Amino acid sequence: MTTEVRADRWWPRAYQPSWLRFDLVAGLTAAAVVIPQAMAYAAIAGLPVEVGLYSASVPMVAYALAGTSRPLSVSVTSSIAAVTATAIAGTPDPRAAAAALAVFSGLFLVLGYLFRLGFVAELISAPVLTGFKVGVGVSIAIGQLHALLGVDKEGSHLVTQLWDAVVALPHASVATMALAAACIAVLLGLKRLVPAVPGPLVVVVLTIAATVLLRLDDHGIALVGQVPSGFPTPQLPAIGKNLDLVLPGLGVALIAFVESIAAARAFQAKDDPPVQATREMGALGLANVVSSLLRGMPAGGGMSQTAIADGAGAKSPLTGMVGAATVVVTLLFLAPVFSDLPEAALGALVFVAAIGLVDLGKVGRILRTNRRDGLLTIGAALGVASMGALDGIVVAVLISVLTLLYETSRRPVETITAVPRRAPQTGPVPEGLLVLRPGSDIYFANVQRVRRDIDAIVAAAPVRPRVVLFDVPDVSMFEYTAHEGLRQMVDDLLAQGIEVWEVEPRPDAREAALRYRRHHGGGPPPRSFPDLPAAVATYRAEHPQVVDPPVTQGEEG
């Protein structure tokens, strides 16, 4: 695949006419999957099916104009639908609540863009995100059992829903179960045997035709019912009546952003321009604000529809605009047709999409690669399944952040015993000079650990050091607690008659240290050197009587 167009310059200056055929085919192909999926995901959220179509139309255009990914398809996703369902459950007007949730999540994303918070995409680690999706998939799949059985949905908790489905089995509709089983078989069969054929579209067309020809509703099979045609009139969301959705909006924004970045990066060709995380925040925020104005629900980049667009040869974001136009045409002229869509078919679409999230093979690979990461994956899945998707986001972020803090707080301080071979003058570090290199950036979570490591190294040195040299050119030390702890450590070393030197840190880190000393005292800064060889040469010049120990372990290569 060859494309040199930047996502923000695709029209009209950089667009190549030869791409048009590919973008048209890719857009129509993606729409064939997006349309039935958007309806199904709206059902997950407990909303009318047309709400999903609203969120798959103009919001995609907004993303295409502002985003940086070539094939990313922005619509409703199963994860976002699950979080939305939890957030708006019990509200007096779910549609108004969903629109308010969309605008809150959109505004959070726009704020993230303005404050350049693209790094937030890394807050949820890949293993934890995998666990989150597994938990969401299990929750959604169990939540659709009532539709597959043709019984009423009563419970809201996962275990309650599962138990209610078991109890309702004797009262289930045989016709509904048969239709659902047939739909699931078609979806799984096409996905496995003929993946190029859009299974969701096939199921929708076949079941609507069956309803018209065989009058399935006369056999006890429930239908979706009336789907209004036409395009919604834009209106401001009812923000004031839904202020309790502000925090859930933050959760939706986070999962939408993380999922979208993951999809954009997964399908980024080697000659594509890089995906700009911060710019993506703004584009997704704009898409969600637009969705709220159409009384839609929150939207984000979906992995499945993006994969289809990319596989169909998408060359530019025009693919998304073609897909959006197809959705609009569907709303204007084809919406009444969907009134004959059986709920069992919609439930089958949701069920198959949900079990697609339950990637047990990936969980196993993570577990075999790194046991702790595997346990984090399982923990995130259990957290979502037991507490719901919205609280599951909080659990996922907490697990990721705590894991990061744990990892960085335990990295040891390294003792450097030789000047690197790449330096003009190589050789062992002379006796009396103790060169120390922290294993990570220094901040509140690990500064005391660093102090303890350094105290232990100094105490265990075979020759009492005259100078402790900190080799920190790539270490960040901006955080206040780190400055406090390091000042106390330097004071302790000076009290023992040990000089403190440093290899010059990065300019921003050095400036932060100078600001700290200016406002809090702490004496003059350590003697600073441009690199390790210069510091060693100075030490040799000032202490000509020292001898060089033999280099054993820890030699720099």
Coordinates of C-alpha atoms in Angstrom, one line a residue:
M1 CA 0.0 0.0 0.0
T2 CA 1.4 3.4 -1.0
T3 CA 0.2 6.7 0.4
E4 CA 2.0 9.8 1.1
V5 CA -0.9 12.0 2.0
R6 CA -1.1 13.6 5.4
A7 CA -4.4 13.1 7.0
D8 CA -4.8 16.9 7.4
R9 CA -3.9 17.7 3.8
W10 CA -5.8 15.0 1.9
W11 CA -8.2 17.4 0.3
P12 CA -7.9 18.9 -2.3
R13 CA -4.2 19.7 -2.6
A14 CA -2.6 16.4 -2.0
Y15 CA -5.3 14.0 -3.2
Q16 CA -4.4 11.8 -6.1
P17 CA -7.3 10.9 -8.5
S18 CA -6.0 7.3 -8.7
W19 CA -7.0 6.9 -5.1
L20 CA -10.7 7.6 -5.7
R21 CA -11.6 4.1 -6.8
F22 CA -10.0 2.5 -3.8
D23 CA -11.6 5.0 -1.4
L24 CA -15.0 4.5 -2.8
V25 CA -14.8 0.7 -2.6
A26 CA -13.3 0.8 0.9
G27 CA -15.9 3.3 2.2
L28 CA -18.8 1.3 0.9
T29 CA -17.3 -2.0 2.2
A30 CA -16.8 -0.5 5.7
A31 CA -20.3 0.9 5.7
A32 CA -21.7 -2.5 5.0
V33 CA -20.3 -3.5 8.4
V34 CA -20.7 -0.2 10.2
I35 CA -24.4 0.2 9.6
P36 CA -25.6 -3.1 11.2
Q37 CA -23.0 -2.9 13.9
A38 CA -23.9 0.7 14.8
M39 CA -27.5 -0.4 15.2
A40 CA -26.5 -3.4 17.3
Y41 CA -24.2 -1.3 19.5
A42 CA -27.0 1.2 20.1
A43 CA -29.0 -1.7 21.4
I44 CA -26.2 -2.6 23.8
A45 CA -26.4 0.9 25.3
G46 CA -30.2 0.5 25.6
L47 CA -30.9 3.1 22.9
P48 CA -33.0 3.0 19.7
V49 CA -31.1 1.6 16.8
E50 CA -31.2 4.8 14.8
V51 CA -29.0 6.5 17.5
G52 CA -26.2 4.3 16.4
L53 CA -26.6 5.4 12.8
Y54 CA -26.6 9.1 13.8
S55 CA -23.2 8.5 15.5
A56 CA -21.8 6.7 12.5
S57 CA -22.6 9.6 10.0
V58 CA -21.5 13.2 10.4
P59 CA -19.1 12.4 13.3
M60 CA -17.1 10.3 10.8
V61 CA -16.9 13.3 8.6
A62 CA -15.7 15.5 11.5
Y63 CA -12.9 13.0 12.2
A64 CA -11.9 12.7 8.5
L65 CA -11.4 16.5 8.4
A66 CA -9.3 16.7 11.6
G67 CA -7.7 13.3 12.3
T68 CA -4.3 12.0 11.3
S69 CA -5.0 8.3 10.5
R70 CA -5.6 7.2 7.0
P71 CA -8.0 4.2 7.5
L72 CA -9.4 4.8 11.0
S73 CA -13.2 4.4 11.0
V74 CA -14.9 6.4 13.8
S75 CA -18.3 5.1 14.8
V76 CA -19.9 3.4 17.8
T77 CA -17.8 0.6 19.3
S78 CA -18.8 -2.3 21.6
S79 CA -16.6 -1.1 24.5
I80 CA -18.0 2.5 24.3
A81 CA -21.5 1.1 24.0
A82 CA -21.0 -1.0 27.2
V83 CA -19.7 2.0 29.1
T84 CA -22.5 4.1 27.8
A85 CA -25.0 1.5 28.9
T86 CA -23.6 1.6 32.5
A87 CA -23.5 5.4 32.5
I88 CA -27.1 6.2 31.3
A89 CA -28.8 3.3 33.1
G90 CA -31.7 4.5 35.2
T91 CA -31.8 8.0 33.6
P92 CA -35.3 9.4 32.9
D93 CA -34.4 10.2 29.2
P94 CA -31.6 7.8 28.0
R95 CA -31.4 9.5 24.6
A96 CA -30.8 12.9 26.1
A97 CA -28.4 11.3 28.6
A98 CA -26.4 9.6 25.8
A99 CA -26.1 12.9 23.9
A100 CA -24.9 14.7 27.1
L101 CA -22.4 11.9 27.7
A102 CA -21.1 12.4 24.1
V103 CA -20.6 16.1 24.6
F104 CA -18.9 15.6 27.9
S105 CA -16.5 13.0 26.5
G106 CA -15.9 15.2 23.5
L107 CA -15.1 18.3 25.6
F108 CA -12.7 16.3 27.7
L109 CA -11.0 15.1 24.5
V110 CA -10.8 18.7 23.2
L111 CA -9.3 19.9 26.5
G112 CA -6.8 17.1 26.2
Y113 CA -5.9 18.3 22.7
L114 CA -5.5 21.9 24.0
F115 CA -3.3 20.9 26.9
R116 CA -1.4 18.4 24.7
L117 CA -2.2 15.3 26.7
G118 CA -1.7 12.7 24.0
F119 CA 0.5 10.7 26.3
V120 CA -2.7 9.6 28.1
A121 CA -2.9 6.9 25.4
E122 CA -0.2 5.1 27.3
L123 CA -2.0 5.2 30.6
I124 CA -3.6 1.8 29.9
S125 CA -1.0 -0.9 29.1
A126 CA -1.6 -3.4 26.4
P127 CA -2.2 -6.4 28.8
V128 CA -4.6 -4.4 30.9
L129 CA -6.5 -3.2 27.7
T130 CA -6.7 -6.8 26.6
G131 CA -8.2 -7.7 30.0
F132 CA -10.6 -4.8 29.8
K133 CA -11.9 -6.0 26.4
V134 CA -12.2 -9.6 27.6
G135 CA -14.3 -8.4 30.5
V136 CA -16.4 -6.1 28.3
G137 CA -16.9 -9.0 25.8
V138 CA -18.1 -11.4 28.5
S139 CA -20.5 -8.8 29.9
I140 CA -22.0 -7.9 26.6
A141 CA -22.4 -11.5 25.5
I142 CA -24.2 -12.5 28.7
G143 CA -26.3 -9.3 28.4
Q144 CA -27.6 -10.5 25.0
L145 CA -28.8 -13.9 26.2
H146 CA -32.3 -12.6 26.7
A147 CA -32.5 -11.5 23.0
L148 CA -31.2 -14.8 21.8
L149 CA -33.7 -16.7 23.9
G150 CA -36.7 -14.4 23.3
V151 CA -37.3 -13.6 26.9
D152 CA -37.5 -10.3 28.9
K153 CA -34.3 -8.9 30.3
E154 CA -34.6 -8.3 34.1
G155 CA -31.3 -8.2 36.0
S156 CA -28.5 -5.6 35.5
H157 CA -25.6 -7.4 37.1
L158 CA -23.7 -10.0 35.2
V159 CA -24.4 -12.9 37.5
T160 CA -28.0 -11.9 37.8
Q161 CA -28.4 -11.8 34.0
L162 CA -26.8 -15.2 33.6
W163 CA -29.0 -16.7 36.3
D164 CA -32.1 -15.2 34.8
A165 CA -31.2 -16.6 31.4
V166 CA -30.9 -20.1 32.9
V167 CA -34.2 -19.8 34.8
A168 CA -35.9 -18.5 31.7
L169 CA -34.8 -21.4 29.5
P170 CA -38.1 -23.4 29.9
H171 CA -40.0 -20.3 28.7
A172 CA -37.7 -19.4 25.8
S173 CA -39.0 -19.0 22.3
V174 CA -37.9 -22.0 20.2
A175 CA -38.3 -20.0 17.0
T176 CA -36.2 -17.1 18.4
M177 CA -33.5 -19.5 19.5
A178 CA -33.4 -21.2 16.1
L179 CA -33.2 -17.9 14.3
A180 CA -30.4 -16.6 16.7
A181 CA -28.5 -19.8 16.3
A182 CA -28.7 -19.6 12.5
C183 CA -27.6 -16.0 12.5
I184 CA -24.6 -16.8 14.7
A185 CA -23.7 -19.7 12.5
V186 CA -23.8 -17.5 9.4
L187 CA -21.7 -14.8 11.0
L188 CA -19.1 -17.2 12.3
G189 CA -19.1 -19.2 9.1
L190 CA -18.6 -16.2 6.8
K191 CA -15.9 -14.8 9.0
R192 CA -14.0 -18.0 8.9
L193 CA -14.6 -19.2 5.3
V194 CA -15.3 -16.0 3.3
P195 CA -13.9 -13.1 5.4
A196 CA -14.3 -10.7 2.5
V197 CA -18.1 -11.0 2.7
P198 CA -19.7 -8.6 5.2
G199 CA -21.4 -11.0 7.5
P200 CA -23.4 -8.5 9.5
L201 CA -24.9 -7.1 6.3
V202 CA -25.8 -10.6 5.0
V203 CA -27.6 -11.4 8.3
V204 CA -29.5 -8.2 8.3
V205 CA -30.7 -8.6 4.7
L206 CA -31.6 -12.2 5.0
T207 CA -33.5 -11.8 8.3
I208 CA -35.4 -8.8 7.0
A209 CA -36.3 -10.7 3.9
A210 CA -37.4 -13.7 6.0
T211 CA -39.6 -11.4 8.1
V212 CA -41.3 -10.0 5.0
L213 CA -41.8 -13.4 3.3
L214 CA -42.4 -15.7 6.3
R215 CA -44.0 -13.2 8.7
L216 CA -41.6 -14.2 11.5
D217 CA -43.4 -12.0 14.0
D218 CA -46.4 -14.3 13.7
H219 CA -44.2 -17.0 15.1
G220 CA -43.3 -15.2 18.3
I221 CA -40.1 -13.5 17.0
A222 CA -39.8 -9.9 18.2
L223 CA -38.9 -7.2 15.7
V224 CA -37.0 -4.0 16.2
G225 CA -40.0 -2.0 15.3
Q226 CA -40.4 1.4 13.7
V227 CA -37.1 3.1 12.8
P228 CA -37.7 6.8 11.9
S229 CA -36.4 7.9 8.5
G230 CA -34.7 11.2 7.8
F231 CA -31.8 13.0 9.4
P232 CA -32.0 14.5 12.9
T233 CA -32.3 18.2 13.3
P234 CA -29.2 19.4 15.2
Q235 CA -29.9 20.6 18.8
L236 CA -27.9 21.4 21.9
P237 CA -27.7 18.5 24.4
A238 CA -29.4 18.7 27.8
I239 CA -26.2 19.4 29.7
G240 CA -27.8 21.0 32.8
K241 CA -30.0 18.0 33.4
N242 CA -27.2 15.5 33.1
L243 CA -24.3 17.0 35.1
D244 CA -23.9 13.7 37.0
L245 CA -22.5 12.3 33.7
V246 CA -19.5 14.5 33.7
L247 CA -17.2 11.9 35.4
P248 CA -18.6 9.0 33.3
G249 CA -17.8 11.3 30.3
L250 CA -14.2 11.3 31.3
G251 CA -14.2 7.5 31.4
V252 CA -15.8 7.3 27.9
A253 CA -13.2 9.8 26.6
L254 CA -10.4 7.7 27.9
I255 CA -11.5 4.4 26.5
A256 CA -12.5 6.0 23.2
F257 CA -9.0 7.6 22.9
V258 CA -7.1 4.5 23.9
E259 CA -9.1 2.3 21.5
S260 CA -8.8 4.7 18.7
I261 CA -5.0 5.2 19.0
A262 CA -4.6 1.4 19.2
A263 CA -6.6 0.9 16.0
A264 CA -4.9 3.8 14.2
R265 CA -1.4 2.5 15.1
A266 CA -2.3 -1.1 14.3
F267 CA -3.2 -0.3 10.7
Q268 CA -0.6 2.4 10.1
A269 CA 1.4 1.5 6.9
K270 CA 5.1 2.0 7.0
D271 CA 4.9 4.9 4.6
D272 CA 1.9 6.6 6.3
P273 CA 2.6 9.8 8.2
P274 CA 2.9 9.1 12.0
V275 CA -0.3 9.1 14.0
Q276 CA -0.3 12.2 16.2
A277 CA -1.8 11.2 19.5
T278 CA -2.6 14.8 20.6
R279 CA -4.2 15.7 17.3
E280 CA -6.2 12.5 17.5
M281 CA -7.6 13.7 20.8
G282 CA -8.9 16.9 19.1
A283 CA -10.4 15.0 16.2
L284 CA -12.2 12.5 18.3
G285 CA -13.4 15.3 20.6
L286 CA -14.8 17.1 17.6
A287 CA -16.5 13.9 16.4
N288 CA -18.2 13.4 19.8
V289 CA -19.4 17.0 20.0
V290 CA -21.0 16.6 16.6
S291 CA -22.5 13.3 17.6
S292 CA -24.1 15.0 20.7
L293 CA -25.6 17.7 18.5
L294 CA -27.3 15.0 16.4
R295 CA -28.6 13.3 19.6
G296 CA -26.2 10.5 19.0
M297 CA -24.1 8.6 21.5
P298 CA -20.3 8.6 22.1
A299 CA -18.1 7.4 19.3
G300 CA -14.6 6.3 18.7
G301 CA -12.3 4.4 16.4
G302 CA -13.3 0.8 16.0
M303 CA -10.8 -2.0 15.3
S304 CA -13.1 -4.2 13.2
Q305 CA -14.4 -1.5 10.8
T306 CA -10.9 0.0 10.5
A307 CA -9.5 -3.4 9.6
I308 CA -12.2 -3.8 6.9
A309 CA -11.5 -0.3 5.4
D310 CA -7.7 -0.9 5.4
G311 CA -8.1 -4.4 3.9
A312 CA -10.4 -2.9 1.2
G313 CA -7.6 -0.6 0.1
A314 CA -8.4 2.7 1.8
K315 CA -6.0 5.4 0.6
S316 CA -7.1 8.5 2.5
P317 CA -9.7 9.7 5.0
L318 CA -12.1 10.1 2.1
T319 CA -12.9 6.5 2.9
G320 CA -14.6 7.6 6.0
M321 CA -16.6 10.3 4.2
V322 CA -17.9 7.7 1.7
G323 CA -18.9 5.5 4.6
A324 CA -20.7 8.4 6.3
A325 CA -22.5 9.3 3.1
T326 CA -23.7 5.7 2.9
V327 CA -25.1 5.9 6.4
V328 CA -26.9 9.2 5.6
V329 CA -28.5 7.7 2.5
T330 CA -29.6 4.7 4.6
L331 CA -31.2 7.1 7.2
L332 CA -33.0 9.1 4.5
F333 CA -34.3 6.3 2.3
L334 CA -33.8 2.8 3.9
A335 CA -34.6 3.3 7.6
P336 CA -38.1 2.0 7.5
V337 CA -36.8 -1.3 6.1
F338 CA -35.1 -2.0 9.4
S339 CA -38.4 -2.1 11.3
D340 CA -38.6 -5.7 10.1
L341 CA -35.3 -6.7 11.5
P342 CA -35.7 -9.4 14.2
E343 CA -34.3 -8.6 17.6
A344 CA -32.7 -12.0 17.7
A345 CA -30.6 -11.1 14.6
L346 CA -29.5 -7.9 16.3
G347 CA -28.7 -9.9 19.4
A348 CA -26.7 -12.3 17.3
L349 CA -24.7 -9.5 15.8
V350 CA -23.9 -8.1 19.3
F351 CA -23.1 -11.6 20.6
V352 CA -20.6 -12.4 17.9
A353 CA -19.0 -9.0 18.2
A354 CA -18.7 -9.5 21.9
I355 CA -17.1 -13.0 21.8
G356 CA -14.7 -11.5 19.3
L357 CA -13.4 -9.3 22.1
V358 CA -12.8 -12.4 24.3
D359 CA -9.3 -13.2 22.9
L360 CA -8.3 -16.0 25.3
G361 CA -5.5 -17.0 23.0
K362 CA -3.9 -13.5 23.5
V363 CA -4.5 -13.8 27.2
G364 CA -2.6 -17.1 27.2
R365 CA 0.3 -15.6 25.2
I366 CA 0.6 -12.7 27.6
L367 CA 0.5 -15.1 30.6
R368 CA 3.2 -17.3 29.1
T369 CA 5.4 -14.3 28.1
N370 CA 5.2 -12.6 31.5
R371 CA 3.3 -14.1 34.4
R372 CA 2.7 -10.8 36.1
D373 CA 1.3 -9.1 33.0
G374 CA -0.9 -12.1 32.5
L375 CA -2.3 -11.8 36.0
L376 CA -2.9 -8.1 35.4
T377 CA -4.9 -9.0 32.2
I378 CA -7.0 -11.5 34.2
G379 CA -7.5 -9.0 37.0
A380 CA -8.7 -6.3 34.6
A381 CA -11.1 -8.8 33.0
L382 CA -12.5 -9.8 36.3
G383 CA -12.8 -6.2 37.4
V384 CA -14.9 -5.2 34.4
A385 CA -17.0 -8.4 34.6
S386 CA -17.8 -7.9 38.3
M387 CA -18.1 -4.1 38.5
G388 CA -19.2 -3.1 35.1
A389 CA -17.5 -1.4 32.2
L390 CA -17.5 2.1 33.7
D391 CA -15.9 1.2 36.9
G392 CA -13.7 -1.2 34.9
I393 CA -12.0 1.7 33.2
V394 CA -11.0 3.1 36.6
V395 CA -9.7 -0.3 37.6
A396 CA -7.8 -0.6 34.3
V397 CA -6.1 2.8 34.7
L398 CA -5.3 2.1 38.4
I399 CA -3.8 -1.3 37.5
S400 CA -1.7 0.3 34.7
V401 CA -0.5 3.2 36.8
L402 CA 0.3 1.1 39.9
T403 CA 2.2 -1.4 37.6
L404 CA 4.3 1.5 36.2
L405 CA 5.0 2.9 39.7
Y406 CA 6.0 -0.6 40.9
E407 CA 8.3 -1.2 37.9
T408 CA 10.1 2.1 38.1
S409 CA 10.4 2.1 41.9
R410 CA 12.3 -1.1 41.9
R411 CA 14.9 -0.4 39.2
P412 CA 18.3 -0.5 41.0
V413 CA 21.1 2.0 40.9
E414 CA 24.0 0.8 38.8
T415 CA 27.6 1.1 39.7
I416 CA 29.8 2.0 36.6
T417 CA 33.3 0.6 36.9
A418 CA 34.7 1.5 33.5
V419 CA 34.7 4.4 31.0
P420 CA 32.7 3.3 27.9
R421 CA 34.9 1.8 25.1
R422 CA 33.4 4.4 22.7
A423 CA 35.1 7.2 24.6
P424 CA 38.4 8.6 23.5
Q425 CA 40.1 7.4 26.7
T426 CA 38.9 4.1 28.0
G427 CA 39.8 2.2 31.1
P428 CA 38.6 1.4 34.6
V429 CA 37.2 4.0 36.9
P430 CA 40.0 4.9 39.4
E431 CA 39.7 4.0 43.1
G432 CA 38.0 6.6 45.2
L433 CA 35.6 7.6 42.4
L434 CA 32.2 6.0 42.7
V435 CA 30.2 6.4 39.5
L436 CA 26.4 5.7 40.0
R437 CA 23.7 5.6 37.4
P438 CA 20.0 5.4 38.5
G439 CA 18.0 2.8 36.6
S440 CA 15.1 5.1 35.9
D441 CA 13.8 8.7 36.3
I442 CA 13.7 9.8 39.9
Y443 CA 10.3 10.9 41.3
F444 CA 8.2 10.6 44.5
A445 CA 7.6 6.8 44.2
N446 CA 11.3 5.8 44.0
V447 CA 13.4 8.5 45.4
Q448 CA 13.7 6.8 48.8
R449 CA 14.6 3.5 47.2
V450 CA 17.3 5.3 45.2
R451 CA 18.6 6.9 48.4
R452 CA 18.7 3.5 50.2
D453 CA 20.5 1.9 47.2
I454 CA 23.1 4.7 47.1
D455 CA 23.7 4.5 50.9
A456 CA 24.2 0.8 50.6
I457 CA 26.6 1.1 47.7
V458 CA 28.7 3.7 49.4
A459 CA 28.8 1.7 52.6
A460 CA 29.9 -1.5 50.8
A461 CA 32.5 0.2 48.6
P462 CA 35.9 -1.6 49.0
V463 CA 37.6 1.8 49.1
R464 CA 36.0 4.7 50.8
P465 CA 35.0 7.0 48.0
R466 CA 36.4 10.5 47.8
V467 CA 33.9 11.5 45.1
V468 CA 30.4 10.2 44.2
L469 CA 29.7 11.0 40.5
F470 CA 26.1 10.8 39.4
D471 CA 25.9 9.8 35.7
V472 CA 22.5 11.3 34.9
P473 CA 22.5 12.8 31.4
D474 CA 19.2 11.0 30.5
V475 CA 17.5 10.9 33.9
S476 CA 14.6 13.3 34.6
M477 CA 14.3 14.8 38.1
F478 CA 11.6 17.4 37.9
E479 CA 9.4 16.3 40.7
Y480 CA 9.5 18.2 44.0
T481 CA 9.7 15.1 46.2
A482 CA 12.7 13.9 44.2
H483 CA 14.5 17.2 44.7
E484 CA 13.8 17.0 48.5
G485 CA 15.1 13.5 48.8
L486 CA 18.2 14.1 46.6
R487 CA 19.1 17.2 48.5
Q488 CA 19.0 15.3 51.8
M489 CA 21.2 12.6 50.2
V490 CA 23.7 15.1 49.0
D491 CA 23.9 16.7 52.4
D492 CA 24.5 13.3 54.0
L493 CA 27.4 12.6 51.6
L494 CA 29.0 16.0 52.1
A495 CA 28.7 15.5 55.9
Q496 CA 30.8 12.3 55.4
G497 CA 33.5 14.3 53.5
I498 CA 32.5 12.9 50.2
E499 CA 32.3 15.3 47.2
V500 CA 29.3 15.1 44.9
W501 CA 29.8 15.5 41.1
E502 CA 27.4 14.9 38.2
V503 CA 27.5 14.3 34.5
E504 CA 25.5 17.3 33.2
P505 CA 21.8 16.4 33.1
R506 CA 19.4 17.5 30.4
P507 CA 19.0 21.3 30.2
D508 CA 15.4 21.1 31.4
A509 CA 16.3 18.8 34.3
R510 CA 19.2 21.1 35.2
E511 CA 17.0 24.2 35.1
A512 CA 14.4 22.4 37.4
A513 CA 17.2 21.7 39.9
L514 CA 18.4 25.3 39.8
R515 CA 14.9 26.6 40.5
Y516 CA 14.6 24.2 43.5
R517 CA 17.9 25.5 44.9
R518 CA 17.0 29.1 44.3
H519 CA 13.7 28.7 46.3
H520 CA 14.8 26.2 48.9
G521 CA 18.5 26.6 49.4
G522 CA 20.7 23.5 49.7
G523 CA 24.1 24.9 48.8
P524 CA 25.8 25.2 45.5
P525 CA 25.1 22.7 42.7
P526 CA 27.4 19.7 42.3
R527 CA 30.4 20.0 40.0
S528 CA 29.2 19.3 36.5
F529 CA 30.9 17.6 33.6
P530 CA 29.8 17.2 29.9
D531 CA 30.4 13.4 30.0
L532 CA 31.8 10.6 32.0
P533 CA 35.3 10.6 30.4
A534 CA 35.7 14.3 31.3
A535 CA 34.8 13.7 34.9
V536 CA 37.2 10.7 35.2
A537 CA 40.0 12.7 33.6
T538 CA 39.5 15.5 36.1
Y539 CA 39.5 13.1 39.0
R540 CA 42.8 11.6 37.8
A541 CA 44.3 15.0 37.4
E542 CA 43.3 16.0 40.9
H543 CA 44.2 12.7 42.5
P544 CA 47.4 11.5 40.6
Q545 CA 48.2 9.0 43.3
V546 CA 45.2 6.8 42.8
V547 CA 45.4 3.4 41.2
D548 CA 43.1 1.6 38.8
P549 CA 41.3 -1.5 40.0
P550 CA 40.9 -4.4 37.6
V551 CA 37.7 -4.2 35.6
T552 CA 35.4 -7.2 36.4
Q553 CA 31.6 -7.0 36.4
G554 CA 29.6 -4.0 35.2
E555 CA 32.1 -2.9 32.5
E556 CA 30.5 -0.6 30.0
G557 CA 30.5 -1.8 26.4

